[in-house]
mmCIF file with all atom_site columns, C-alpha atoms in Angstrom:
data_model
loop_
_atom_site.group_PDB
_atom_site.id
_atom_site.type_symbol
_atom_site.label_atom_id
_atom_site.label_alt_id
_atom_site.label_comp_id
_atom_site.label_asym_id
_atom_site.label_entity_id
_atom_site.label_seq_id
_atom_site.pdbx_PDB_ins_code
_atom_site.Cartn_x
_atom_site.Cartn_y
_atom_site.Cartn_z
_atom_site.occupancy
_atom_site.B_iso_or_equiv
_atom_site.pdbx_formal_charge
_atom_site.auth_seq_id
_atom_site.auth_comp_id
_atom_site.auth_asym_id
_atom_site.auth_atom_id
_atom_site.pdbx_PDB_model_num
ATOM 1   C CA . UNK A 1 1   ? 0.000   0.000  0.000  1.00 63.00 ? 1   UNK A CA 1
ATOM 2   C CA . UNK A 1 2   ? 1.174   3.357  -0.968 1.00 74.00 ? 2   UNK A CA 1
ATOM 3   C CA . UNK A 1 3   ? 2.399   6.222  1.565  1.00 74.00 ? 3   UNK A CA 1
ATOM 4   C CA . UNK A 1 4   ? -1.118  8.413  0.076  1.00 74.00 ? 4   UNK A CA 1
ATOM 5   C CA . UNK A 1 5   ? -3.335  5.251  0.602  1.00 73.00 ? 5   UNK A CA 1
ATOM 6   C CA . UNK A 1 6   ? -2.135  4.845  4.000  1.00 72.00 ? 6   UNK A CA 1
ATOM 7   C CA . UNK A 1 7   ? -2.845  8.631  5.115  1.00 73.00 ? 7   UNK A CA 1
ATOM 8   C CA . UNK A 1 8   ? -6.447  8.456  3.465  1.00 65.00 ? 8   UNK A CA 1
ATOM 9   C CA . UNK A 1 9   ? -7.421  5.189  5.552  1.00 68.00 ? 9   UNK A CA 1
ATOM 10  C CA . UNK A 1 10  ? -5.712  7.114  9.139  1.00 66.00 ? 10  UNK A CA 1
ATOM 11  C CA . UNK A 1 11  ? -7.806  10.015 8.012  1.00 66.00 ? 11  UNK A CA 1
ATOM 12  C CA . UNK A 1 12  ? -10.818 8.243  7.314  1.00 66.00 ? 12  UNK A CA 1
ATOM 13  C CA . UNK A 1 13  ? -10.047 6.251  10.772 1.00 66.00 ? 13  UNK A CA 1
ATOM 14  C CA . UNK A 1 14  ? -9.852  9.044  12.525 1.00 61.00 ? 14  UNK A CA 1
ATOM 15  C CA . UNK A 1 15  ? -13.233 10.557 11.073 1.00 62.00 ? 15  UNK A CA 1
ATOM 16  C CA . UNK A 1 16  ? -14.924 7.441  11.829 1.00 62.00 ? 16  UNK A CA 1
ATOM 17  C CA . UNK A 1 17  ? -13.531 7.784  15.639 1.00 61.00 ? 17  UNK A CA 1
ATOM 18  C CA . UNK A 1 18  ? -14.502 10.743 15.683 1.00 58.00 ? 18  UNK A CA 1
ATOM 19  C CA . UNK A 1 19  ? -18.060 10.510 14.564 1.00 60.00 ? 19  UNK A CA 1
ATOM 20  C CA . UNK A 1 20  ? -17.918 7.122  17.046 1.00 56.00 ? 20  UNK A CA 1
ATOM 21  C CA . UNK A 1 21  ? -17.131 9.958  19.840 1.00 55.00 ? 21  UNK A CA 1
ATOM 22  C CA . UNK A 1 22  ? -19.874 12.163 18.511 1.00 56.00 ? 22  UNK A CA 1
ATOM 23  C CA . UNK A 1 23  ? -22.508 9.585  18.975 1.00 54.00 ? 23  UNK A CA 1
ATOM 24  C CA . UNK A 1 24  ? -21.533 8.461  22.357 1.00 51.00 ? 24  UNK A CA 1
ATOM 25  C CA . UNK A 1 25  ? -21.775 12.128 23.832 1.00 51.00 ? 25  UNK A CA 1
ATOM 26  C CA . UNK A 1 26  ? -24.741 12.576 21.933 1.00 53.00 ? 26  UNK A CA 1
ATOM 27  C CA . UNK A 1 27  ? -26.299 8.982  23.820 1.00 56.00 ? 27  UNK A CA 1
ATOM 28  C CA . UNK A 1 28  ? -25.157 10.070 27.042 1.00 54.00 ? 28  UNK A CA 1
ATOM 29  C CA . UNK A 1 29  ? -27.665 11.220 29.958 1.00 52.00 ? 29  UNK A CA 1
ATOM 30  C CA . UNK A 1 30  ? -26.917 13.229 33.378 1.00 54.00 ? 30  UNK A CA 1
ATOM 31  C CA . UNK A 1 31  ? -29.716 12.232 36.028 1.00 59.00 ? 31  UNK A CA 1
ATOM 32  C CA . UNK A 1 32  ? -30.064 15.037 39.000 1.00 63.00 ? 32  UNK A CA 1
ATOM 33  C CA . UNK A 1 33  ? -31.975 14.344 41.615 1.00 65.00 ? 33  UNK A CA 1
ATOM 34  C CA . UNK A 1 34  ? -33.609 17.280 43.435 1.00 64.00 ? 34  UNK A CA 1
ATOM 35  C CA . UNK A 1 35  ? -35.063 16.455 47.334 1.00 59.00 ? 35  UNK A CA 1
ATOM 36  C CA . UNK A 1 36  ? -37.609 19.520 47.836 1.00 61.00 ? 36  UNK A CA 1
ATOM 37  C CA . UNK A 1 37  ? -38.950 19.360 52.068 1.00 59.00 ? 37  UNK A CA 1
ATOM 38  C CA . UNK A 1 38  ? -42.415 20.888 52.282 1.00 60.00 ? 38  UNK A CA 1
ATOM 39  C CA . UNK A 1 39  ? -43.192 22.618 55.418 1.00 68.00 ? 39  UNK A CA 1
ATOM 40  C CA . UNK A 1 40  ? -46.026 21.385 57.544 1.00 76.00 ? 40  UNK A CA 1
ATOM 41  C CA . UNK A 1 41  ? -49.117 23.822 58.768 1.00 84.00 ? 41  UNK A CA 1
ATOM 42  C CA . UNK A 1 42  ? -51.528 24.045 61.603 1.00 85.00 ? 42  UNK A CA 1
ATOM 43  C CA . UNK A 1 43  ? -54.712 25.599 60.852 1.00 89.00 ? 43  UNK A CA 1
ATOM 44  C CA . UNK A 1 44  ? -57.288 25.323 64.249 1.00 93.00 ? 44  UNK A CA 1
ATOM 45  C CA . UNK A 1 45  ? -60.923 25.186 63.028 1.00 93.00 ? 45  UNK A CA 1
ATOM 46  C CA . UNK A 1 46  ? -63.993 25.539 65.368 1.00 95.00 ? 46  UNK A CA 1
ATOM 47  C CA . UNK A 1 47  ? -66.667 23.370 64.659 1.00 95.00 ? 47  UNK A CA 1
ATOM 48  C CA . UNK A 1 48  ? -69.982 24.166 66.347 1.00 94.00 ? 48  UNK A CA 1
ATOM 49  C CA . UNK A 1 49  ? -73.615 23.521 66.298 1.00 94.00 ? 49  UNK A CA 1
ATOM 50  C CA . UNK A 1 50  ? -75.970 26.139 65.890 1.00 91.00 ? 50  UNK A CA 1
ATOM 51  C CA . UNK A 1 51  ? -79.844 25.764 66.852 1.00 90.00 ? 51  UNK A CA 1
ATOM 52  C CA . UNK A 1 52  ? -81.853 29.270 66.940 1.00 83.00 ? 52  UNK A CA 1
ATOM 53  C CA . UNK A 1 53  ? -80.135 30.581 70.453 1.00 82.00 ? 53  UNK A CA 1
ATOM 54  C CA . UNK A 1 54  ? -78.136 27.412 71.555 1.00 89.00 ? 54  UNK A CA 1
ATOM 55  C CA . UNK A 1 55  ? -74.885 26.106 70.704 1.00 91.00 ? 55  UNK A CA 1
ATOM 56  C CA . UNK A 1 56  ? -73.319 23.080 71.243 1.00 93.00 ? 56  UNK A CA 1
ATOM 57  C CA . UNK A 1 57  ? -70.620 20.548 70.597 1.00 96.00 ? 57  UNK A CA 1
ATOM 58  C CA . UNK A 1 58  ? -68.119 22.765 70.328 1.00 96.00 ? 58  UNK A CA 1
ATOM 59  C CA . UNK A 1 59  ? -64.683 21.461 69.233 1.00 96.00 ? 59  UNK A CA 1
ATOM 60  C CA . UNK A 1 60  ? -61.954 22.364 67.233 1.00 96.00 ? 60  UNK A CA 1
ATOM 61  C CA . UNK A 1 61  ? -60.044 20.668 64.325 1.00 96.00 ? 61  UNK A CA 1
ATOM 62  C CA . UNK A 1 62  ? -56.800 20.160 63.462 1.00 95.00 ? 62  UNK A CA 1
ATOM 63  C CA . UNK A 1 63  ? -57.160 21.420 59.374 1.00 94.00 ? 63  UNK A CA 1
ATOM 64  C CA . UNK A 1 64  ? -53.237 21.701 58.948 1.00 92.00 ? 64  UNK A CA 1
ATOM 65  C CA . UNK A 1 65  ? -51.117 19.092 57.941 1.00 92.00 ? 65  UNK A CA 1
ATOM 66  C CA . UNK A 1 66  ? -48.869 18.958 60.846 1.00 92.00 ? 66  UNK A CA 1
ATOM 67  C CA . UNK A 1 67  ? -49.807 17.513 64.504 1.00 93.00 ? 67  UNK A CA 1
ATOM 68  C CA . UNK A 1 68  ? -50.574 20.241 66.688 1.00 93.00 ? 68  UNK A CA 1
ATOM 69  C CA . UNK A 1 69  ? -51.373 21.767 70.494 1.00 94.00 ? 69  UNK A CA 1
ATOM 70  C CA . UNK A 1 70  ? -54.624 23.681 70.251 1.00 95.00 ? 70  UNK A CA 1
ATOM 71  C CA . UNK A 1 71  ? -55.423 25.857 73.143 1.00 94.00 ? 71  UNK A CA 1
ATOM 72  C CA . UNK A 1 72  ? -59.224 28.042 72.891 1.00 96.00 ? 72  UNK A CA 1
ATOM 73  C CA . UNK A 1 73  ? -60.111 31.445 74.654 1.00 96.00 ? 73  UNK A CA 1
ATOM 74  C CA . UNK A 1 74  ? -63.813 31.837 75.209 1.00 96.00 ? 74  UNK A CA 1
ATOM 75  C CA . UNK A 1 75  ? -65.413 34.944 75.558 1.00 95.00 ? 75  UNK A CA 1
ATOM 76  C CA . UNK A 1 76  ? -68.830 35.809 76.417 1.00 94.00 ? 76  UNK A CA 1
ATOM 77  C CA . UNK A 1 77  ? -70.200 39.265 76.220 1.00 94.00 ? 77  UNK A CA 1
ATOM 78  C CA . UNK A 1 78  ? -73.188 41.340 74.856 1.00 93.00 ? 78  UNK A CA 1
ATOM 79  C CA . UNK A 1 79  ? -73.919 42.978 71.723 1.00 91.00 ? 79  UNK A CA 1
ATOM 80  C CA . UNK A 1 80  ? -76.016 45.488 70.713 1.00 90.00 ? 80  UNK A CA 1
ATOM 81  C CA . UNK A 1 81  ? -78.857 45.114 67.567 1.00 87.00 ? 81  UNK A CA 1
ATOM 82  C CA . UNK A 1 82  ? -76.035 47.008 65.859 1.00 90.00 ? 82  UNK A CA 1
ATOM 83  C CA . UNK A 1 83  ? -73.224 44.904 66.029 1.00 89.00 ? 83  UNK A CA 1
ATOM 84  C CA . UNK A 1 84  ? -71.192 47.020 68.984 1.00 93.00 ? 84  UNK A CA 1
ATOM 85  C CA . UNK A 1 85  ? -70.192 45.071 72.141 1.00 92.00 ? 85  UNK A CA 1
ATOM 86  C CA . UNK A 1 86  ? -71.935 46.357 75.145 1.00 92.00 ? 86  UNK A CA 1
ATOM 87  C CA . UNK A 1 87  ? -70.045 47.599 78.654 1.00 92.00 ? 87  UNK A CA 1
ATOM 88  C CA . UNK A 1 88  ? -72.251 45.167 80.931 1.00 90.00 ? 88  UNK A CA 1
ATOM 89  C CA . UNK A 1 89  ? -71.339 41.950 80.821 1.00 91.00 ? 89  UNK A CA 1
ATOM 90  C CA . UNK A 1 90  ? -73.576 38.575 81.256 1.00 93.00 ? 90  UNK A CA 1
ATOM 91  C CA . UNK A 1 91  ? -73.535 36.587 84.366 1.00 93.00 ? 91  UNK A CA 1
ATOM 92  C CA . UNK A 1 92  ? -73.528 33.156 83.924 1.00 93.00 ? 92  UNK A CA 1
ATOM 93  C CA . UNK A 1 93  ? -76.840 31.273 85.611 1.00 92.00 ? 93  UNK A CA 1
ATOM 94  C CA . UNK A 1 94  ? -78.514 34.880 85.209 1.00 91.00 ? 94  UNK A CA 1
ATOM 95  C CA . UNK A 1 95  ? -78.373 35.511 81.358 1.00 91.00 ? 95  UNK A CA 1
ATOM 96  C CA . UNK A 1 96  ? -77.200 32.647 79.974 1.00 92.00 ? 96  UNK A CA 1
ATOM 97  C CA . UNK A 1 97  ? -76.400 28.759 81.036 1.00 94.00 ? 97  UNK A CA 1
ATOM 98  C CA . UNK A 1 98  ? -73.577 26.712 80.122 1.00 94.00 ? 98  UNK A CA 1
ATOM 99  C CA . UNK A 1 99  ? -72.123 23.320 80.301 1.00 94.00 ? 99  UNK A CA 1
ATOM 100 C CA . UNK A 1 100 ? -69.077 22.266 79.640 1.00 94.00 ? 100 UNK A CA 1
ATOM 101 C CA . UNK A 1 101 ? -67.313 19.328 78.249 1.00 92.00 ? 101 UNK A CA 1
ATOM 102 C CA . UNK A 1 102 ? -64.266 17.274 79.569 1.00 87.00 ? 102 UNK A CA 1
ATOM 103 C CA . UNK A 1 103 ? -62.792 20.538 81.441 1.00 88.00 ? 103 UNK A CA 1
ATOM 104 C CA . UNK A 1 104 ? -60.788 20.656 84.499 1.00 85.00 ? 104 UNK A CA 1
ATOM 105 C CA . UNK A 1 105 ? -58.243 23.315 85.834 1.00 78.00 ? 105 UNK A CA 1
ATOM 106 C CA . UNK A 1 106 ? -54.598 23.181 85.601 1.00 66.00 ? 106 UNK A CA 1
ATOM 107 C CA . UNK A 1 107 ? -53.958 22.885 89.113 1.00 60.00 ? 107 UNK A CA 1
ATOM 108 C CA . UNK A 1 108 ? -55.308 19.445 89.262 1.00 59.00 ? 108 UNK A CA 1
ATOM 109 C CA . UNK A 1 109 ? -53.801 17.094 86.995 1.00 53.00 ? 109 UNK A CA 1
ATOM 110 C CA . UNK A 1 110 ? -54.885 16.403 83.130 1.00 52.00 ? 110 UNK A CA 1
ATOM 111 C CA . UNK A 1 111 ? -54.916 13.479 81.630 1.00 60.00 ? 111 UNK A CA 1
ATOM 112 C CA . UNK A 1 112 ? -54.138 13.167 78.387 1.00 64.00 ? 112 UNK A CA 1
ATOM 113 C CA . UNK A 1 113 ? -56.794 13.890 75.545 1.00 69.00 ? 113 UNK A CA 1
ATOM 114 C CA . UNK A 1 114 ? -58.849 16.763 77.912 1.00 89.00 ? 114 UNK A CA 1
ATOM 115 C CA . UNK A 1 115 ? -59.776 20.142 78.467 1.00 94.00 ? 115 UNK A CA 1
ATOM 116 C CA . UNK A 1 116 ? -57.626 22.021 80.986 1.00 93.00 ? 116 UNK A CA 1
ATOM 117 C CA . UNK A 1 117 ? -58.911 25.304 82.174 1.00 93.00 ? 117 UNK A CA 1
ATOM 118 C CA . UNK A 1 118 ? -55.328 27.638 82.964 1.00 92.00 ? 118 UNK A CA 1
ATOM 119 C CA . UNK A 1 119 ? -54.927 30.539 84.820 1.00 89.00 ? 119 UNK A CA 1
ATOM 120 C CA . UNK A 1 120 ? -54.140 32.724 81.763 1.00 91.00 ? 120 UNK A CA 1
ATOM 121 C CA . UNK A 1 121 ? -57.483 32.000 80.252 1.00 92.00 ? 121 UNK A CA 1
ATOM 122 C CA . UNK A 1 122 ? -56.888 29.606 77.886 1.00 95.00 ? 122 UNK A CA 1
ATOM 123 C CA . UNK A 1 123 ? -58.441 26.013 77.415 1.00 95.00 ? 123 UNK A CA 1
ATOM 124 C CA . UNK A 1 124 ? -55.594 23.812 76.376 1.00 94.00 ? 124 UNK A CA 1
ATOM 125 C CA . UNK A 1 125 ? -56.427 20.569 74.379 1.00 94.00 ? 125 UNK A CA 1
ATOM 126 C CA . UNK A 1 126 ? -53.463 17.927 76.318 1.00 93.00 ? 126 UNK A CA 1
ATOM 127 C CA . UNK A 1 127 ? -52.799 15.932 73.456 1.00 93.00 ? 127 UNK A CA 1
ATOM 128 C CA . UNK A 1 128 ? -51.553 16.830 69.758 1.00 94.00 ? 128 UNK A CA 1
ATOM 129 C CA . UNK A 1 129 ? -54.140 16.596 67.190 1.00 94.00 ? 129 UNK A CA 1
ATOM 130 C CA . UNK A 1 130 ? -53.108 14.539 64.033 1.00 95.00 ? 130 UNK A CA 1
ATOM 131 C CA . UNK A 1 131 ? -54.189 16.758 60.435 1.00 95.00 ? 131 UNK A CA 1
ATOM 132 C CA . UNK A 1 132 ? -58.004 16.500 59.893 1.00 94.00 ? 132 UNK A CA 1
ATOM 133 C CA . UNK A 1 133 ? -58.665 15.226 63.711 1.00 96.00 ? 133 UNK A CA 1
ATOM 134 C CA . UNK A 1 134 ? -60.910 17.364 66.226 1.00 95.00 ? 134 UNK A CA 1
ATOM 135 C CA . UNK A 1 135 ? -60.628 17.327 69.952 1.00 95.00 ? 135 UNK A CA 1
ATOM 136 C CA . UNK A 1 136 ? -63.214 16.491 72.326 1.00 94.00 ? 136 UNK A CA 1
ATOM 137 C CA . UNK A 1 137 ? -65.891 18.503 73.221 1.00 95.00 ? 137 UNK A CA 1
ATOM 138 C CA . UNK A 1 138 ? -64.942 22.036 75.012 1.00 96.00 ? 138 UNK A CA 1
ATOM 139 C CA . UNK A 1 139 ? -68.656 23.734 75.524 1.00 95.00 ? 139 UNK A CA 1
ATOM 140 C CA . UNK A 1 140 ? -71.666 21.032 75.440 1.00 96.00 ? 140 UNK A CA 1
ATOM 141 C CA . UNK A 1 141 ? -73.997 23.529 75.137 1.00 95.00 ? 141 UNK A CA 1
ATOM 142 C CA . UNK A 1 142 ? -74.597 27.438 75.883 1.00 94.00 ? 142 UNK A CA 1
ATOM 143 C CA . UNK A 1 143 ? -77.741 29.108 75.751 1.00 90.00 ? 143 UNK A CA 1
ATOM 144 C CA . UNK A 1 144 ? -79.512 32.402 76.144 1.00 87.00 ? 144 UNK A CA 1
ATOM 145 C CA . UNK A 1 145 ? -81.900 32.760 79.292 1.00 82.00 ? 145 UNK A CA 1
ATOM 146 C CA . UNK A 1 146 ? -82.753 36.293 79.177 1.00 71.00 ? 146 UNK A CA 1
ATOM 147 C CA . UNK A 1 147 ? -81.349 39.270 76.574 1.00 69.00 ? 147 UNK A CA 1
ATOM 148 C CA . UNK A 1 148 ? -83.505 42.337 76.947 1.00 78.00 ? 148 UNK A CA 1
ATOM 149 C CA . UNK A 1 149 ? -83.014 43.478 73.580 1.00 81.00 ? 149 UNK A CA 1
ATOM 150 C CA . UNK A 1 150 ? -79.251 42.905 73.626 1.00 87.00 ? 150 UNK A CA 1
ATOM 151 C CA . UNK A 1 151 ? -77.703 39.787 71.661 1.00 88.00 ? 151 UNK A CA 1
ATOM 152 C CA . UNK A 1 152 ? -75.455 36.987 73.721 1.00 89.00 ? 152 UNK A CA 1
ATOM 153 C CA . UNK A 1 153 ? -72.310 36.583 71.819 1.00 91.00 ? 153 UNK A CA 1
ATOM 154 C CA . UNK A 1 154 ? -70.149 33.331 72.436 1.00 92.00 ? 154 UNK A CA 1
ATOM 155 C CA . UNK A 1 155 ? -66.951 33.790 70.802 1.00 93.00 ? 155 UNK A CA 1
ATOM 156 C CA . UNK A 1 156 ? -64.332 30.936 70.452 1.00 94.00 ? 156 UNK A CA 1
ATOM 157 C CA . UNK A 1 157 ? -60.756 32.171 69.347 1.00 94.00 ? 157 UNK A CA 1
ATOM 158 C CA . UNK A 1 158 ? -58.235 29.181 68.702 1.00 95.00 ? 158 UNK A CA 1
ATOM 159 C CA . UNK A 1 159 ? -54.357 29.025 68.528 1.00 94.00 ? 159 UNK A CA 1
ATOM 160 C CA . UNK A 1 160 ? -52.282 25.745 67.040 1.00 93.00 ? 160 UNK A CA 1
ATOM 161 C CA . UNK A 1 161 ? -48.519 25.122 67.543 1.00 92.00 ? 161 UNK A CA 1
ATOM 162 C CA . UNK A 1 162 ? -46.616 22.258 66.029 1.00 91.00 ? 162 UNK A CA 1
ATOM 163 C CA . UNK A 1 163 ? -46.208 19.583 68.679 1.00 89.00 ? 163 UNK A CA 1
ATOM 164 C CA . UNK A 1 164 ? -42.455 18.707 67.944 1.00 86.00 ? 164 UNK A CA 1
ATOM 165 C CA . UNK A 1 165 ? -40.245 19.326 69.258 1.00 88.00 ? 165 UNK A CA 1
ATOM 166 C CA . UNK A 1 166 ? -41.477 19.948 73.012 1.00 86.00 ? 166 UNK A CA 1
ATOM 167 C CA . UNK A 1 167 ? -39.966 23.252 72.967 1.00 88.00 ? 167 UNK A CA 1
ATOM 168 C CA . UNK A 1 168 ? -41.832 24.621 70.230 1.00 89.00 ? 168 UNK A CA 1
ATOM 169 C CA . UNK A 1 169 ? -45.153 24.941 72.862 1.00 90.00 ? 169 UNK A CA 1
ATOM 170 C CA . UNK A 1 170 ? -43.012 25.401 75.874 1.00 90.00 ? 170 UNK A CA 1
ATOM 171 C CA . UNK A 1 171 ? -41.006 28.260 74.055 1.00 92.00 ? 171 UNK A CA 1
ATOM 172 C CA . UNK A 1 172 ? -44.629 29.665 72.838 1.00 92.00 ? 172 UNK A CA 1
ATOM 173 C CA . UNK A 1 173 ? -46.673 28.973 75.507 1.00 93.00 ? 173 UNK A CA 1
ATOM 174 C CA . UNK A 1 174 ? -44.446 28.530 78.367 1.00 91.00 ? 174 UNK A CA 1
ATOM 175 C CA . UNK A 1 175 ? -46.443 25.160 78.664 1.00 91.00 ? 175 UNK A CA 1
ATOM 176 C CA . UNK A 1 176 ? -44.563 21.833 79.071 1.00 89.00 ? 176 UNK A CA 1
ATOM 177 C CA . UNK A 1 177 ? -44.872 18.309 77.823 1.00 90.00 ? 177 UNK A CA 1
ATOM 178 C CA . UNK A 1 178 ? -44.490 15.208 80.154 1.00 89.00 ? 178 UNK A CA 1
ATOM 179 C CA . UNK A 1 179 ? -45.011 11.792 78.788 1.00 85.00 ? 179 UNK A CA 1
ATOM 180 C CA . UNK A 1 180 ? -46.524 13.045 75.494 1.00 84.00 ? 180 UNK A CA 1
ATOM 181 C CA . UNK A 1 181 ? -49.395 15.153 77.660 1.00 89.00 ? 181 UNK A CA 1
ATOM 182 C CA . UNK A 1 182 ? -49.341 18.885 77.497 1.00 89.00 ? 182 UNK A CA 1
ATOM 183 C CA . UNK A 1 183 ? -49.088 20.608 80.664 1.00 90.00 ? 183 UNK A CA 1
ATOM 184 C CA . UNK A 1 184 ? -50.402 24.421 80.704 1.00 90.00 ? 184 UNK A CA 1
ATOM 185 C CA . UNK A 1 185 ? -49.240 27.322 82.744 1.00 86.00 ? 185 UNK A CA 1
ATOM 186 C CA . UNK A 1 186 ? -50.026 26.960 86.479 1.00 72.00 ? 186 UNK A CA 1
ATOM 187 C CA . UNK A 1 187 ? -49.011 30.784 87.705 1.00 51.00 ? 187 UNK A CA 1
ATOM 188 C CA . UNK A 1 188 ? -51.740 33.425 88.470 1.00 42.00 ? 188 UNK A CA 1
ATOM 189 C CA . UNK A 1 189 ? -53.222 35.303 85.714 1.00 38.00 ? 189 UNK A CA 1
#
């Protein structure tokens, strides 16, 4: 074979190397793999039934997707035909009658999955409340016994904190958690 044959079949080796090299890097694939973490939410939710002047079963629900410590403030007061909260207020027995649910105070000991009445105010729900789940029943039933032209207002504010870690509600709420039950505040409010 001549000197010019043998430089046309290197060159044409080359070129089909080449074009070899071309397909490969053409064929190949990077993978990435991206991790995203979603953050959980707590979203309290009073549920409530209403019947002309009476309302009962009051509990609240869980509607984040995180477990949470739910904690309730009720407040009772009157309003006038307008809307505007009155001075007086309502004296239980007197205006209005009320029974509660599973509720007892925080200086006797809660179990887990109650009511506990504190000394700031609050009802506190002992156990966290999985997404979706309610807690037991706060207020069984409240009714009007006598309004003289004024309107009895029962209003139910709720507050949800992520129950891990522990120090999320004790950091909050200056509440602490013993064996998985919440224990509120004890000090005078």
């Amino acid at each position: 074979m001549g000197k010019r044959k043998q430089i046309v079949a290197l060159l044409v080796g080359v070129l089909l190397l080449a074009g070899a090299a071309g397909t490969f890097a053409w064929l190949s694939v990077t993978g990435v793999l991206v991790n995203e973490f979603g953050f959980g939410s707590v979203a309290p939710s009073v549920d409530e039934k209403l019947n002309g002047n009476v309302k009962s079963d009051v509990t609240i629900t869980n509607k984040g997707s995180a477990p949470a410590y739910l904690r309730a403030a009720v407040d009772i007061y009157w309003q006038d035909q307008d809307g505007a909260r009155l001075w007086d207020e309502p004296v239980e027995g007197t205006d209005y009658a009320i029974v509660w649910g599973n509720v007892s105070n925080a200086s006797t000991t809660g179990s887990a999955s109650s009511w506990v009445r504190s000394a700031d105010g609050f009802y506190y729900w002992t156990s966290p409340v999985a997404p979706l789940d309610k807690t037991g029943v706060l207020i069984k039933g409240v009714s009007e016994k006598k309004a003289d032209g004024k309107n009895l207002v029962v209003d139910i504010s709720t507050q949800a904190i992520q129950s891990t870690p522990d120090d999320a509600v004790t950091e909050a709420w200056n509440c602490t958690v013993k064996d998985g039950v919440l224990v509120p505040p004890h000090g005078g409010a």
